[in-house]
Amino acid sequence: MTYIAKPKFHHPGLKKNELGYTHRDYEGKISTLCAGCGHDSITASIIEACYELSIEPHRVAKISGIGCSSKTPDYFLGNSHGFNTVHGRMPSVLTGANLANRDLIYLGVSGDGDSASIGFGQFAHSIRRGVNMTYIVENNGVYGLTKGQFSATADRGSKSKKGVTNTDNAIDLVAIALQLGATFVARSFSGDKTQLVPLIAAAIGHKGASFIDVISPCIAFNNHAGSTKSFDYVREHNDAVNRLDVLVGRDPIAVDYAPGTVQVVEQHDGSKIALRKIDADYDPHDRLGAQAFLAKHAAKGQIVTGLLYVDPDADDLHAHLNTVETPLNTLEADTLCPGSAALDKFNASLR
């Protein structure tokens, strides 16, 4: 329970990263989610990614909406900034915070109800504007807090725990993110930490709108026969397009793969993603190709996971708006108010 504080004692032998932090330093409160919930696996992956990147927890702003998924920021990075917003309104709050202080690392955590239903418009606008963020959707296809109704990402023909068949078409948030211009798009599975951790780490290092859709089975209401978001179904229908490792710029880069099998994608902060190809025809730099590949496999009932698209030369909202390098929340009054002469000149330009 969240009211039970975790012990502050650390074993002296715990492994530390370059900043001297252990995994415990990236944890939060004790989870109140159902035992075995896929969301807790995503939390563990976020903790692992931040630990491996040696991120200072106070440099992270974690922002969420409402729902089971939006509770999870309480369970990681307890020493970071946090804001739990109104249902579906996380993207606009994150956008405002990012504009005010560009120096923080922004993690937006949401769910399929929070982003694909009430917050669908806000999700779309934050993606198309290129907000520099890592937007993670913990996607289980149901409303877990209100006892298992279908969400907007539930596949047509899938069955609820009570045996009801979904007759509505599903919203594919990955396809929407690709269409709206996200410059880092990936999908993963909460049960595949080997794939998910480097995806999160790479998304954090990417400058621009990074979106990760994580299929996260709801063990209480959507982990049965007939569900297309259950552990068994995803494992049987998972088609991974690549495997990833993140090679941080300050570490020695060493690969032992066969020649021609690794593609290195450099990020703006100097970190690199080592991409090991599985499908020789798949190009993660081809946005249209990614959309076609996604649609082709969706028609077969297959769930495509991995890094689907990345633009290594992406810009973010600050570049689009040509804002100053100094965070807006630290600008002094004389900079923000240049005087009446500057105002008269601006007004004259509009006449």
CSV table of C-alpha atoms in Angstrom, one decimal, residues 100 324-339:
chain,number,residue,atom,x,y,z
A,100,ALA,CA,8.2,26.7,-19.3
A,324,VAL,CA,15.4,31.0,-26.4
A,325,GLU,CA,17.8,28.4,-24.9
A,326,THR,CA,17.2,29.7,-21.4
A,327,PRO,CA,14.2,28.1,-19.7
A,328,LEU,CA,11.3,30.5,-19.9
A,329,ASN,CA,10.6,30.1,-16.1
A,330,THR,CA,14.0,31.6,-15.3
A,331,LEU,CA,13.9,34.7,-17.6
A,332,GLU,CA,14.1,38.0,-15.8
A,333,ALA,CA,11.5,40.8,-16.0
A,334,ASP,CA,13.8,43.0,-18.2
A,335,THR,CA,14.0,40.2,-20.8
A,336,LEU,CA,10.3,39.4,-20.7
A,337,CYS,CA,9.3,43.1,-20.8
A,338,PRO,CA,11.6,44.9,-23.3
A,339,GLY,CA,9.7,48.2,-22.9
